[in-house]
CSV table of C-alpha atoms in Angstrom, one decimal:
chain,number,residue,atom,x,y,z
A,453,MET,CA,-140.9,10.1,37.2
A,454,ALA,CA,-137.8,7.9,36.5
A,455,THR,CA,-136.6,5.6,39.1
A,456,SER,CA,-133.0,4.4,39.2
A,457,GLU,CA,-132.1,1.0,40.5
A,458,ALA,CA,-129.3,0.9,43.0
A,459,THR,CA,-126.3,-1.1,41.8
A,460,THR,CA,-125.4,-3.8,44.2
A,461,PRO,CA,-121.6,-3.6,44.8
A,462,GLN,CA,-119.7,-6.8,43.9
A,463,PRO,CA,-117.6,-8.2,46.7
A,464,LYS,CA,-113.9,-8.1,46.0
A,465,GLU,CA,-112.1,-11.4,45.4
A,466,PRO,CA,-110.1,-12.4,48.4
A,467,THR,CA,-106.4,-11.7,48.0
A,468,PHE,CA,-105.4,-15.3,48.9
A,469,HIS,CA,-107.4,-16.5,45.8
A,470,LEU,CA,-105.4,-14.3,43.5
A,471,THR,CA,-102.2,-15.5,45.1
A,472,TYR,CA,-103.2,-19.1,44.7
A,473,ARG,CA,-104.0,-18.6,41.1
A,474,PHE,CA,-100.7,-16.9,40.3
A,475,ALA,CA,-98.9,-19.7,42.0
A,476,LEU,CA,-100.6,-22.3,39.9
A,477,PHE,CA,-99.6,-20.4,36.7
A,478,PHE,CA,-96.0,-20.2,37.9
A,479,ILE,CA,-95.8,-23.9,38.6
A,480,ALA,CA,-97.4,-24.9,35.3
A,481,GLY,CA,-95.0,-22.7,33.4
A,482,SER,CA,-92.0,-24.1,35.2
A,483,VAL,CA,-93.1,-27.7,34.4
A,484,ALA,CA,-93.6,-26.8,30.8
A,485,ALA,CA,-90.2,-25.1,30.5
A,486,PHE,CA,-88.5,-28.2,32.1
A,487,ALA,CA,-90.3,-30.5,29.8
A,488,PHE,CA,-89.3,-28.5,26.7
A,489,HIS,CA,-85.7,-28.5,27.8
A,490,ALA,CA,-85.7,-32.2,28.4
A,491,LEU,CA,-87.2,-32.9,24.9
A,492,THR,CA,-84.9,-30.5,23.0
A,493,SER,CA,-81.6,-31.1,24.9
A,494,ASN,CA,-79.1,-33.3,23.0
A,495,SER,CA,-77.8,-34.6,26.3
A,496,SER,CA,-81.2,-35.8,27.4
A,497,PRO,CA,-81.2,-39.6,27.8
A,498,TRP,CA,-84.8,-39.6,26.6
A,499,ARG,CA,-83.8,-37.9,23.4
A,500,GLN,CA,-80.9,-40.2,22.9
A,501,LEU,CA,-83.2,-43.2,23.0
A,502,HIS,CA,-86.1,-41.8,21.1
A,503,HIS,CA,-84.4,-39.7,18.5
A,504,LEU,CA,-82.2,-41.6,16.1
A,505,PRO,CA,-80.0,-39.6,13.8
A,506,ALA,CA,-81.3,-38.9,10.4
A,507,ALA,CA,-78.6,-41.1,9.0
A,508,HIS,CA,-80.3,-44.0,10.7
A,509,TYR,CA,-84.0,-43.8,10.9
A,510,LEU,CA,-84.8,-41.4,8.0
A,511,GLN,CA,-81.6,-42.0,6.1
A,512,THR,CA,-83.4,-43.5,3.0
A,513,ARG,CA,-85.9,-40.6,2.8
A,514,ASP,CA,-83.1,-38.1,3.0
A,515,GLU,CA,-81.6,-39.7,-0.1
A,516,PHE,CA,-84.8,-39.0,-2.0
A,517,ALA,CA,-84.5,-35.2,-2.0
A,518,VAL,CA,-86.7,-35.0,-5.2
A,519,TYR,CA,-89.2,-32.8,-3.3
A,520,SER,CA,-88.9,-29.7,-1.2
A,521,VAL,CA,-89.0,-29.8,2.6
A,522,ASP,CA,-92.6,-28.5,2.6
A,523,GLU,CA,-93.7,-31.1,0.1
A,524,LEU,CA,-92.0,-33.8,2.1
A,525,ASN,CA,-93.8,-32.6,5.3
A,526,ALA,CA,-97.1,-32.7,3.4
A,527,PHE,CA,-96.4,-36.1,2.1
A,528,LYS,CA,-95.5,-37.3,5.6
A,529,GLU,CA,-98.8,-36.0,6.9
A,530,PHE,CA,-100.6,-37.8,4.2
A,531,TYR,CA,-98.6,-40.9,4.8
A,532,ASP,CA,-99.2,-40.8,8.5
A,533,LYS,CA,-102.9,-40.5,7.9
A,534,SER,CA,-102.8,-43.4,5.5
A,535,VAL,CA,-101.0,-45.5,8.0
A,536,SER,CA,-103.4,-44.5,10.7
A,537,ASP,CA,-106.3,-45.4,8.4
A,538,SER,CA,-104.7,-48.7,7.5
A,539,VAL,CA,-104.2,-49.6,11.1
A,540,GLY,CA,-107.8,-48.7,11.9
A,541,ALA,CA,-108.9,-50.7,8.9
A,542,SER,CA,-106.8,-53.7,10.1
A,543,PHE,CA,-109.0,-53.8,13.2
A,544,SER,CA,-112.2,-53.7,11.2
A,545,GLU,CA,-114.6,-56.5,11.3
A,546,ALA,CA,-113.2,-58.0,8.1
A,547,GLU,CA,-109.6,-58.2,9.4
A,548,GLN,CA,-110.3,-58.9,13.1
A,549,THR,CA,-109.9,-62.6,12.6
A,550,ASN,CA,-106.6,-62.3,10.9
A,551,ILE,CA,-105.3,-60.0,13.7
A,552,LYS,CA,-106.4,-62.4,16.4
A,553,GLU,CA,-104.9,-65.4,14.6
A,554,ALA,CA,-101.7,-63.5,14.0
A,555,MET,CA,-101.4,-62.6,17.7
A,556,GLY,CA,-102.0,-66.2,18.7
A,557,ALA,CA,-99.4,-67.5,16.2
A,558,LEU,CA,-97.0,-64.8,17.5
A,559,ARG,CA,-97.4,-65.9,21.2
A,560,LEU,CA,-97.0,-69.6,20.2
A,561,ALA,CA,-93.9,-68.7,18.1
A,562,GLN,CA,-92.3,-67.0,21.1
A,563,GLU,CA,-93.1,-70.0,23.3
A,564,MET,CA,-91.5,-72.4,20.7
A,565,TYR,CA,-88.5,-70.2,20.6
A,566,ARG,CA,-88.2,-70.2,24.4
A,567,LEU,CA,-88.4,-74.0,24.3
A,568,GLY,CA,-85.6,-74.2,21.7
A,569,LYS,CA,-87.9,-75.4,18.9
A,570,ASP,CA,-86.5,-72.9,16.4
A,571,ASP,CA,-87.9,-74.5,13.2
A,572,LYS,CA,-91.4,-74.4,14.5
A,573,ALA,CA,-90.9,-70.9,15.9
A,574,LEU,CA,-89.7,-69.7,12.4
A,575,ARG,CA,-92.8,-71.1,10.7
A,576,LEU,CA,-95.1,-69.6,13.2
A,577,PHE,CA,-93.4,-66.2,13.0
A,578,GLU,CA,-93.8,-66.4,9.2
A,579,HIS,CA,-97.4,-67.3,9.6
A,580,ALA,CA,-98.1,-64.4,11.9
A,581,LEU,CA,-96.3,-62.0,9.5
A,582,ALA,CA,-98.4,-63.3,6.5
A,583,LEU,CA,-101.6,-62.7,8.5
A,584,ALA,CA,-100.6,-59.2,9.8
A,585,PRO,CA,-97.7,-57.8,7.7
A,586,LYS,CA,-98.3,-54.3,9.0
A,587,HIS,CA,-98.6,-55.0,12.7
A,588,PRO,CA,-95.7,-53.4,14.6
A,589,GLU,CA,-95.7,-56.1,17.3
A,590,VAL,CA,-95.4,-58.9,14.7
A,591,LEU,CA,-92.6,-57.0,12.9
A,592,LEU,CA,-90.7,-56.3,16.1
A,593,ARG,CA,-90.8,-59.8,17.5
A,594,TYR,CA,-90.0,-61.5,14.2
A,595,GLY,CA,-87.1,-59.0,13.7
A,596,GLU,CA,-85.7,-59.9,17.2
A,597,PHE,CA,-86.0,-63.6,16.3
A,598,LEU,CA,-84.2,-63.1,13.0
A,599,GLU,CA,-81.5,-61.0,14.7
A,600,HIS,CA,-80.7,-63.3,17.7
A,601,ASN,CA,-81.6,-66.8,16.4
A,602,GLN,CA,-81.1,-66.6,12.6
A,603,ARG,CA,-78.3,-64.1,12.7
A,604,ASN,CA,-79.9,-62.2,9.9
A,605,ILE,CA,-79.4,-58.7,11.2
A,606,VAL,CA,-80.0,-57.1,7.8
A,607,LEU,CA,-83.6,-58.4,7.6
A,608,ALA,CA,-84.1,-57.8,11.3
A,609,ASP,CA,-83.2,-54.1,10.8
A,610,GLN,CA,-85.6,-53.9,7.9
A,611,TYR,CA,-88.5,-55.1,10.1
A,612,TYR,CA,-87.5,-52.7,12.9
A,613,PHE,CA,-87.6,-49.9,10.3
A,614,GLN,CA,-91.1,-51.0,9.1
A,615,ALA,CA,-92.3,-51.2,12.7
A,616,LEU,CA,-91.1,-47.7,13.3
A,617,SER,CA,-92.7,-46.4,10.1
A,618,ILE,CA,-96.1,-47.7,11.4
A,619,SER,CA,-95.5,-46.9,15.1
A,620,PRO,CA,-92.8,-44.1,15.4
A,621,SER,CA,-93.2,-44.0,19.2
A,622,ASN,CA,-92.4,-47.7,19.7
A,623,THR,CA,-89.5,-47.5,22.1
A,624,GLU,CA,-88.4,-51.2,21.7
A,625,ALA,CA,-88.2,-50.8,17.9
A,626,LEU,CA,-86.3,-47.6,18.3
A,627,ALA,CA,-83.8,-49.2,20.7
A,628,ASN,CA,-83.4,-52.2,18.4
A,629,ARG,CA,-82.9,-50.0,15.3
A,630,GLN,CA,-80.3,-47.9,17.2
A,631,ARG,CA,-78.4,-51.1,17.9
A,632,THR,CA,-78.6,-52.5,14.3
A,633,ALA,CA,-78.4,-49.5,12.1
A,634,ASP,CA,-74.7,-48.9,12.1
A,635,VAL,CA,-73.9,-52.6,11.7
A,636,VAL,CA,-76.2,-53.0,8.7
A,637,GLN,CA,-74.8,-49.8,7.1
A,638,SER,CA,-71.3,-51.2,7.5
A,639,LEU,CA,-72.4,-54.5,5.9
A,640,ASP,CA,-74.0,-52.7,3.0
A,641,GLU,CA,-70.8,-50.7,2.4
A,642,ARG,CA,-68.7,-53.8,2.4
A,643,ARG,CA,-71.0,-55.5,0.0
A,644,LEU,CA,-70.7,-52.5,-2.4
A,645,LEU,CA,-66.9,-52.6,-2.2
A,646,SER,CA,-66.9,-56.3,-3.1
A,647,LEU,CA,-68.9,-55.3,-6.3
A,648,ASP,CA,-66.1,-52.8,-7.1
A,649,GLU,CA,-63.6,-55.6,-6.9
A,650,LYS,CA,-65.5,-57.7,-9.3
A,651,ARG,CA,-65.9,-54.8,-11.7
A,652,ASP,CA,-62.2,-54.1,-11.5
A,653,ALA,CA,-61.5,-57.8,-12.3
A,654,LEU,CA,-63.8,-57.6,-15.3
A,655,SER,CA,-62.1,-54.3,-16.4
A,656,GLY,CA,-58.8,-56.1,-16.5
A,657,ILE,CA,-60.0,-58.4,-19.3
A,658,HIS,CA,-59.1,-56.9,-22.7
A,659,GLU,CA,-62.1,-56.0,-24.8
A,660,THR,CA,-60.7,-58.1,-27.7
A,661,ASN,CA,-61.1,-61.2,-25.6
A,662,ALA,CA,-63.3,-63.6,-27.7
A,663,ALA,CA,-64.9,-65.1,-24.6
A,664,LEU,CA,-65.8,-61.6,-23.3
A,665,ARG,CA,-67.3,-60.6,-26.6
A,666,ARG,CA,-69.4,-63.7,-26.7
A,667,ALA,CA,-70.5,-63.1,-23.1
A,668,LYS,CA,-71.5,-59.5,-24.0
A,669,LYS,CA,-73.6,-60.8,-26.9
A,670,GLU,CA,-75.4,-63.4,-24.8
A,671,ALA,CA,-75.9,-60.9,-22.0
A,672,TYR,CA,-77.3,-58.4,-24.4
A,673,PHE,CA,-80.0,-60.9,-25.5
A,674,GLN,CA,-80.8,-61.8,-21.9
A,675,HIS,CA,-81.0,-58.2,-20.9
A,676,ILE,CA,-83.7,-57.5,-23.4
A,677,TYR,CA,-85.5,-60.8,-22.8
A,678,HIS,CA,-85.7,-60.3,-19.1
A,679,SER,CA,-86.6,-56.5,-19.2
A,680,VAL,CA,-89.6,-57.0,-21.5
A,681,GLY,CA,-90.5,-60.2,-19.7
A,682,ILE,CA,-90.9,-58.3,-16.5
A,683,GLU,CA,-93.6,-56.3,-18.2
A,684,GLY,CA,-95.4,-59.4,-19.4
A,685,ASN,CA,-93.9,-60.2,-22.8
A,686,THR,CA,-94.2,-63.9,-23.4
A,687,MET,CA,-91.3,-64.3,-25.9
A,688,THR,CA,-88.8,-67.0,-25.0
A,689,LEU,CA,-85.1,-66.2,-25.0
A,690,ALA,CA,-84.6,-68.1,-28.3
A,691,GLN,CA,-87.5,-66.1,-29.9
A,692,THR,CA,-86.1,-62.8,-28.5
A,693,ARG,CA,-82.8,-63.6,-30.1
A,694,SER,CA,-84.4,-64.6,-33.4
A,695,VAL,CA,-86.3,-61.3,-33.6
A,696,LEU,CA,-83.2,-59.3,-32.9
A,697,GLU,CA,-81.0,-61.1,-35.3
A,698,THR,CA,-83.4,-61.8,-38.2
A,699,ARG,CA,-86.1,-59.1,-37.8
A,700,MET,CA,-88.5,-61.9,-38.7
A,701,ALA,CA,-91.9,-62.3,-37.0
A,702,VAL,CA,-92.5,-65.2,-34.6
A,703,ASP,CA,-95.7,-67.2,-35.1
A,704,GLY,CA,-98.3,-66.8,-32.3
A,705,LYS,CA,-96.8,-63.6,-30.8
A,706,SER,CA,-98.5,-60.2,-31.0
A,707,ILE,CA,-97.1,-57.2,-32.9
A,708,ASP,CA,-96.7,-55.3,-29.6
A,709,GLU,CA,-94.5,-58.1,-28.2
A,710,HIS,CA,-92.2,-57.9,-31.2
A,711,ASN,CA,-92.1,-54.1,-31.0
A,712,GLU,CA,-91.3,-54.2,-27.3
A,713,ILE,CA,-88.1,-56.1,-28.1
A,714,LEU,CA,-87.2,-53.9,-31.0
A,715,GLY,CA,-87.8,-50.8,-28.8
A,716,MET,CA,-85.4,-52.0,-26.1
A,717,ASP,CA,-82.8,-52.8,-28.8
A,718,LEU,CA,-83.1,-49.3,-30.3
A,719,ALA,CA,-82.9,-47.7,-26.8
A,720,MET,CA,-79.8,-49.6,-25.8
A,721,LYS,CA,-78.1,-48.7,-29.0
A,722,TYR,CA,-78.9,-45.1,-28.3
A,723,ILE,CA,-77.3,-45.5,-24.8
A,724,ASN,CA,-74.1,-46.9,-26.3
A,725,ALA,CA,-73.9,-44.3,-29.0
A,726,SER,CA,-74.8,-41.1,-27.1
A,727,LEU,CA,-75.3,-41.5,-23.3
A,728,VAL,CA,-72.4,-43.6,-21.9
A,729,GLN,CA,-69.8,-41.0,-22.8
A,730,LYS,CA,-71.8,-38.0,-21.4
A,731,LEU,CA,-70.8,-36.4,-18.2
A,732,GLU,CA,-74.4,-35.4,-17.4
A,733,ILE,CA,-77.8,-37.0,-18.2
A,734,THR,CA,-80.4,-34.4,-19.1
A,735,LEU,CA,-84.2,-34.5,-19.2
A,736,LYS,CA,-83.9,-34.4,-23.0
A,737,ASP,CA,-81.8,-37.6,-22.8
A,738,ILE,CA,-84.5,-39.4,-20.7
A,739,LEU,CA,-87.2,-38.3,-23.1
A,740,GLU,CA,-85.1,-39.5,-26.1
A,741,LEU,CA,-84.6,-42.8,-24.4
A,742,HIS,CA,-88.3,-43.2,-23.8
A,743,ARG,CA,-89.1,-42.1,-27.4
A,744,ARG,CA,-87.2,-45.2,-28.5
A,745,VAL,CA,-88.7,-47.5,-26.0
A,746,LEU,CA,-92.2,-46.7,-27.3
A,747,GLY,CA,-91.2,-45.8,-30.8
A,748,HIS,CA,-93.0,-48.7,-32.5
A,749,VAL,CA,-95.8,-49.5,-30.1
A,750,ASP,CA,-97.0,-45.9,-29.5
A,751,PRO,CA,-94.9,-43.3,-31.3
A,752,ILE,CA,-97.4,-40.5,-30.3
A,753,GLU,CA,-96.8,-41.1,-26.6
A,754,GLY,CA,-93.1,-41.8,-27.0
A,755,GLY,CA,-90.9,-39.1,-25.4
A,756,GLU,CA,-94.0,-37.3,-24.0
A,757,PHE,CA,-95.2,-36.8,-20.5
A,758,ARG,CA,-98.5,-38.3,-19.7
A,759,ARG,CA,-101.5,-36.0,-19.8
A,760,ASN,CA,-103.8,-37.7,-17.3
A,761,GLN,CA,-103.7,-39.2,-13.8
A,762,VAL,CA,-102.6,-42.8,-13.5
A,763,TYR,CA,-102.8,-45.4,-10.7
A,764,VAL,CA,-100.2,-48.1,-10.2
A,765,GLY,CA,-101.3,-50.7,-7.7
A,766,GLY,CA,-101.3,-49.0,-4.3
A,767,HIS,CA,-99.1,-46.1,-5.6
A,768,VAL,CA,-100.7,-42.9,-6.9
A,769,PRO,CA,-98.1,-41.0,-8.9
A,770,PRO,CA,-98.1,-37.2,-9.1
A,771,GLY,CA,-100.6,-35.6,-11.3
A,772,PRO,CA,-99.8,-34.5,-14.9
A,773,GLY,CA,-99.6,-30.9,-13.9
A,774,ASP,CA,-96.7,-31.6,-11.6
A,775,LEU,CA,-94.6,-33.7,-13.9
A,776,ALA,CA,-92.6,-30.9,-15.6
A,777,LEU,CA,-91.4,-29.5,-12.2
A,778,LEU,CA,-90.7,-32.9,-10.7
A,779,MET,CA,-88.7,-34.0,-13.7
A,780,GLN,CA,-86.7,-30.8,-13.6
A,781,ARG,CA,-85.9,-31.5,-9.9
A,782,PHE,CA,-85.0,-35.1,-10.8
A,783,GLU,CA,-82.6,-33.8,-13.5
A,784,ARG,CA,-80.9,-31.5,-10.9
A,785,TRP,CA,-80.7,-34.4,-8.4
A,786,LEU,CA,-79.3,-36.7,-11.1
A,787,ASN,CA,-76.4,-34.4,-11.8
A,788,SER,CA,-75.8,-33.0,-8.3
A,789,GLU,CA,-72.5,-33.4,-6.6
A,790,HIS,CA,-74.1,-35.3,-3.7
A,791,SER,CA,-75.7,-37.9,-6.0
A,792,ASN,CA,-72.5,-38.4,-7.9
A,793,SER,CA,-70.7,-39.0,-4.6
A,794,LEU,CA,-72.8,-42.0,-3.9
A,795,HIS,CA,-71.6,-45.5,-4.8
A,796,PRO,CA,-72.5,-46.2,-8.4
A,797,VAL,CA,-74.8,-49.1,-7.6
A,798,SER,CA,-76.7,-47.0,-4.9
A,799,TYR,CA,-76.8,-44.0,-7.3
A,800,ALA,CA,-78.2,-46.1,-10.1
A,801,ALA,CA,-80.8,-47.9,-8.0
A,802,LEU,CA,-81.9,-44.6,-6.5
A,803,ALA,CA,-82.3,-43.0,-9.9
A,804,HIS,CA,-84.3,-46.1,-11.1
A,805,TYR,CA,-86.6,-45.7,-8.1
A,806,LYS,CA,-87.1,-42.0,-8.3
A,807,LEU,CA,-88.0,-42.1,-12.0
A,808,VAL,CA,-90.4,-45.0,-11.7
A,809,HIS,CA,-91.9,-43.3,-8.6
A,810,ILE,CA,-92.7,-40.1,-10.5
A,811,HIS,CA,-94.0,-42.3,-13.3
A,812,PRO,CA,-93.9,-39.5,-15.9
A,813,PHE,CA,-95.1,-41.6,-18.9
A,814,ILE,CA,-98.3,-43.3,-19.8
A,815,ASP,CA,-96.3,-46.4,-20.6
A,816,GLY,CA,-92.7,-47.7,-20.6
A,817,ASN,CA,-91.8,-46.3,-17.2
A,818,GLY,CA,-90.2,-49.5,-15.9
A,819,ARG,CA,-88.2,-50.2,-19.0
A,820,THR,CA,-87.0,-46.6,-19.2
A,821,SER,CA,-86.0,-46.6,-15.5
A,822,ARG,CA,-84.0,-49.8,-15.9
A,823,LEU,CA,-82.3,-48.3,-19.0
A,824,LEU,CA,-81.4,-45.2,-17.1
A,825,MET,CA,-80.1,-47.3,-14.2
A,826,ASN,CA,-77.9,-49.2,-16.6
A,827,THR,CA,-76.7,-46.0,-18.3
A,828,LEU,CA,-75.4,-44.8,-14.9
A,829,LEU,CA,-73.8,-48.1,-14.1
A,830,MET,CA,-72.1,-48.3,-17.5
A,831,ARG,CA,-70.6,-44.8,-17.0
A,832,ALA,CA,-69.0,-46.2,-13.8
A,833,GLY,CA,-67.5,-49.2,-15.6
A,834,TYR,CA,-70.2,-51.8,-14.8
A,835,PRO,CA,-72.0,-53.9,-17.4
A,836,PRO,CA,-75.7,-53.5,-17.9
A,837,VAL,CA,-77.5,-55.2,-15.0
A,838,ILE,CA,-79.9,-58.0,-15.8
A,839,ILE,CA,-83.0,-58.1,-13.5
A,840,PRO,CA,-84.4,-61.6,-14.1
A,841,LYS,CA,-88.0,-61.7,-15.0
A,842,GLN,CA,-88.5,-64.7,-12.6
A,843,GLN,CA,-87.7,-62.1,-9.9
A,844,ARG,CA,-90.6,-59.8,-11.0
A,845,SER,CA,-92.6,-60.3,-7.7
A,846,LYS,CA,-89.5,-59.5,-5.6
A,847,TYR,CA,-88.6,-56.5,-7.8
A,848,TYR,CA,-92.1,-55.0,-7.3
A,849,HIS,CA,-92.1,-55.9,-3.6
A,850,PHE,CA,-88.9,-54.0,-3.0
A,851,LEU,CA,-90.2,-51.0,-5.0
A,852,LYS,CA,-93.3,-51.1,-2.7
A,853,LEU,CA,-91.0,-51.1,0.4
A,854,ALA,CA,-89.2,-48.1,-1.1
A,855,ASN,CA,-92.6,-46.3,-1.5
A,856,GLU,CA,-93.2,-47.0,2.2
A,857,GLY,CA,-89.9,-45.3,3.2
A,858,ASP,CA,-87.1,-47.9,3.1
A,859,ILE,CA,-85.1,-47.9,-0.1
A,860,ARG,CA,-82.3,-50.2,1.2
A,861,PRO,CA,-84.0,-53.5,0.3
A,862,PHE,CA,-84.3,-52.3,-3.3
A,863,VAL,CA,-80.7,-51.2,-3.4
A,864,ARG,CA,-79.6,-54.6,-2.1
A,865,PHE,CA,-81.7,-56.3,-4.7
A,866,ILE,CA,-80.1,-54.3,-7.4
A,867,ALA,CA,-76.7,-55.1,-5.9
A,868,ASP,CA,-77.6,-58.8,-6.0
A,869,CYS,CA,-78.5,-58.5,-9.7
A,870,THR,CA,-75.3,-56.6,-10.3
A,871,GLU,CA,-73.2,-59.2,-8.7
A,872,LYS,CA,-74.8,-62.0,-10.7
A,873,THR,CA,-74.4,-60.1,-13.9
A,874,LEU,CA,-70.7,-59.6,-13.1
A,875,ASP,CA,-70.4,-63.3,-12.3
A,876,LEU,CA,-71.8,-64.1,-15.7
A,877,TYR,CA,-69.0,-62.2,-17.4
A,878,LEU,CA,-66.3,-63.5,-15.1
A,879,TRP,CA,-67.5,-67.0,-15.4
A,880,ALA,CA,-67.7,-66.9,-19.2
A,881,THR,CA,-64.1,-65.5,-19.5
A,882,SER,CA,-62.6,-68.0,-17.1
A,883,ASP,CA,-61.0,-71.4,-18.0
A,884,LEU,CA,-64.3,-73.3,-17.5
A,885,PRO,CA,-66.6,-75.3,-19.8
A,886,GLN,CA,-67.8,-73.6,-23.0
A,887,GLN,CA,-71.1,-72.4,-21.7
A,888,ILE,CA,-72.4,-69.0,-20.6
A,889,PRO,CA,-74.4,-68.9,-17.5
A,890,MET,CA,-78.0,-67.7,-17.7
A,891,LEU,CA,-79.6,-65.7,-14.9
A,892,ILE,CA,-82.5,-68.0,-14.5
A,893,GLN,CA,-82.9,-67.0,-10.8
A,894,ALA,CA,-85.7,-69.6,-10.4
A,895,GLU,CA,-87.4,-69.6,-7.0
A,896,SER,CA,-87.4,-72.9,-5.1
A,897,ASP,CA,-90.3,-74.1,-3.0
A,898,SER,CA,-88.6,-72.6,0.0
A,899,GLY,CA,-88.5,-69.2,-1.7
A,900,GLU,CA,-84.7,-69.1,-2.0
A,901,ILE,CA,-83.2,-67.8,-5.2
A,902,ALA,CA,-81.4,-70.6,-7.1
A,903,LYS,CA,-77.8,-70.1,-8.1
A,904,LEU,CA,-76.7,-69.3,-11.6
A,905,GLN,CA,-77.6,-72.1,-14.0
A,906,SER,CA,-76.0,-72.7,-17.4
A,907,TYR,CA,-78.1,-71.9,-20.4
A,908,SER,CA,-76.8,-73.3,-23.7
A,909,THR,CA,-73.9,-73.6,-26.0
A,910,VAL,CA,-72.2,-70.3,-26.6
A,911,TYR,CA,-72.5,-68.5,-29.9
A,912,GLU,CA,-69.4,-69.3,-31.9
A,913,THR,CA,-69.6,-66.1,-33.9
A,914,ALA,CA,-68.1,-63.2,-32.0
A,915,THR,CA,-69.5,-59.7,-32.6
A,916,ASP,CA,-68.3,-56.3,-32.1
A,917,SER,CA,-71.2,-55.4,-29.8
A,918,GLY,CA,-70.3,-53.2,-26.8
A,919,LEU,CA,-71.4,-53.7,-23.3
A,920,SER,CA,-74.9,-53.1,-24.5
A,921,SER,CA,-75.0,-52.7,-28.2
A,922,ASP,CA,-76.5,-55.3,-30.5
A,923,PRO,CA,-79.4,-56.1,-32.9
A,924,GLY,CA,-82.6,-54.1,-33.0
A,925,SER,CA,-85.1,-51.2,-32.8
A,926,GLY,CA,-88.6,-50.7,-31.2
A,927,SER,CA,-90.9,-50.3,-28.1
A,928,GLY,CA,-93.3,-51.8,-25.6
A,929,SER,CA,-96.5,-51.8,-23.6
A,930,ASP,CA,-95.6,-53.0,-20.2
A,931,SER,CA,-97.2,-53.3,-16.8
A,932,ASP,CA,-95.2,-50.2,-15.9
A,933,SER,CA,-97.9,-48.3,-17.7
A,934,GLY,CA,-99.9,-46.3,-15.2
A,935,SER,CA,-103.3,-46.7,-16.7
A,936,SER,CA,-103.6,-50.4,-15.9
A,937,GLY,CA,-103.0,-49.9,-12.2
A,938,ASN,CA,-100.8,-53.0,-11.9
A,939,GLY,CA,-97.5,-51.8,-13.0
A,940,THR,CA,-94.2,-50.9,-11.5
A,941,PRO,CA,-94.8,-49.0,-8.2
């Protein structure tokens, strides 16, 4: 006989409990809606302070539209994670001492600044930065010191940018950047206009001018000497000149070092003969340029994309499977209306950085990027820019900063080199002593770049070389090769 259990009826929830619960939901929804409106409203004071226009905070990344929006977002997630990991690592046991010492030096620097002991404060700020170069507080306070005491608003803005890259929610850095961004942009624009004035002055000198032709010849030798020197070539300027003029071997120098010089010469002649007059630079042109750079050292790899992954210092270039697509996008960017509307120096510097960042070749990336940069400058009436090999560390440092999100220091560096190259031509064609200045760019003990120094007696024999055409043919094996891991970033 089946027995059925009586089901105990559940008591009904009191009405006031339901009312109370609905009231909580309503209040929470209202608060959320208000917060969403405050964060998205353009008139919100919070948004005005915490959201800088793209032209300020992310201006430099917007210039680098090599990748799609989705890819940039993916890169940003990877970058943010890398930054987070690096910040965490900076507080690991191995780095804890440096962080503590940096904070101590920072506090002492601020105290010295308050007491008016600016020289001591500067040294302490520099010491703190050397110990903790990625600490947002150090970057922020040092930037404020540079802005208000040293009147170096450009470098201060750079440090504010770095602080924001590491700590995007840093309200003080955001406010400082909002104050300095427009001023720095104006200064950069004025600097570029001054370069145009020097370019125009050089253009006013007739090409048959004997002094100008001698200057072109000397600058040609220097350009090759410094470009291969950046990659580790040990030839002196006199030896470089000898190889180009005589095609004779130099005792004690490797075959590769000779071929690097000859490759640069061949590539520069190709630029003069084929690329300067072209309205558009194609991917085929870049490959042909690289084919000449590596033509003697590694003719198999010359003009070919790399087929394996490479590592360049802290930079990991795209994999070989992505190179064809990325280079096609780079070609489109190179010939886009937006890119061609940029100032020629900015455009050329950006093209240089983009190509070396993709790092499409197993070797010769740096030399090819510098040659492409000079091709674009020459099309705009500028002479080929000489990047002094003595500035190698700064050159790589500014490329590294560009990898971290701020291209402006690299553009300024190229602008500096452009101005000094223009000065070389203008100085040589003026009514001054019969010497051509050499871009020695030696660094003094204080780290300042020395002024142009004279090199030697000018060559008396004038040649018909163009802005970048003279002796040679060949290739190279530089530290811009990806496999070594210590090349151009």
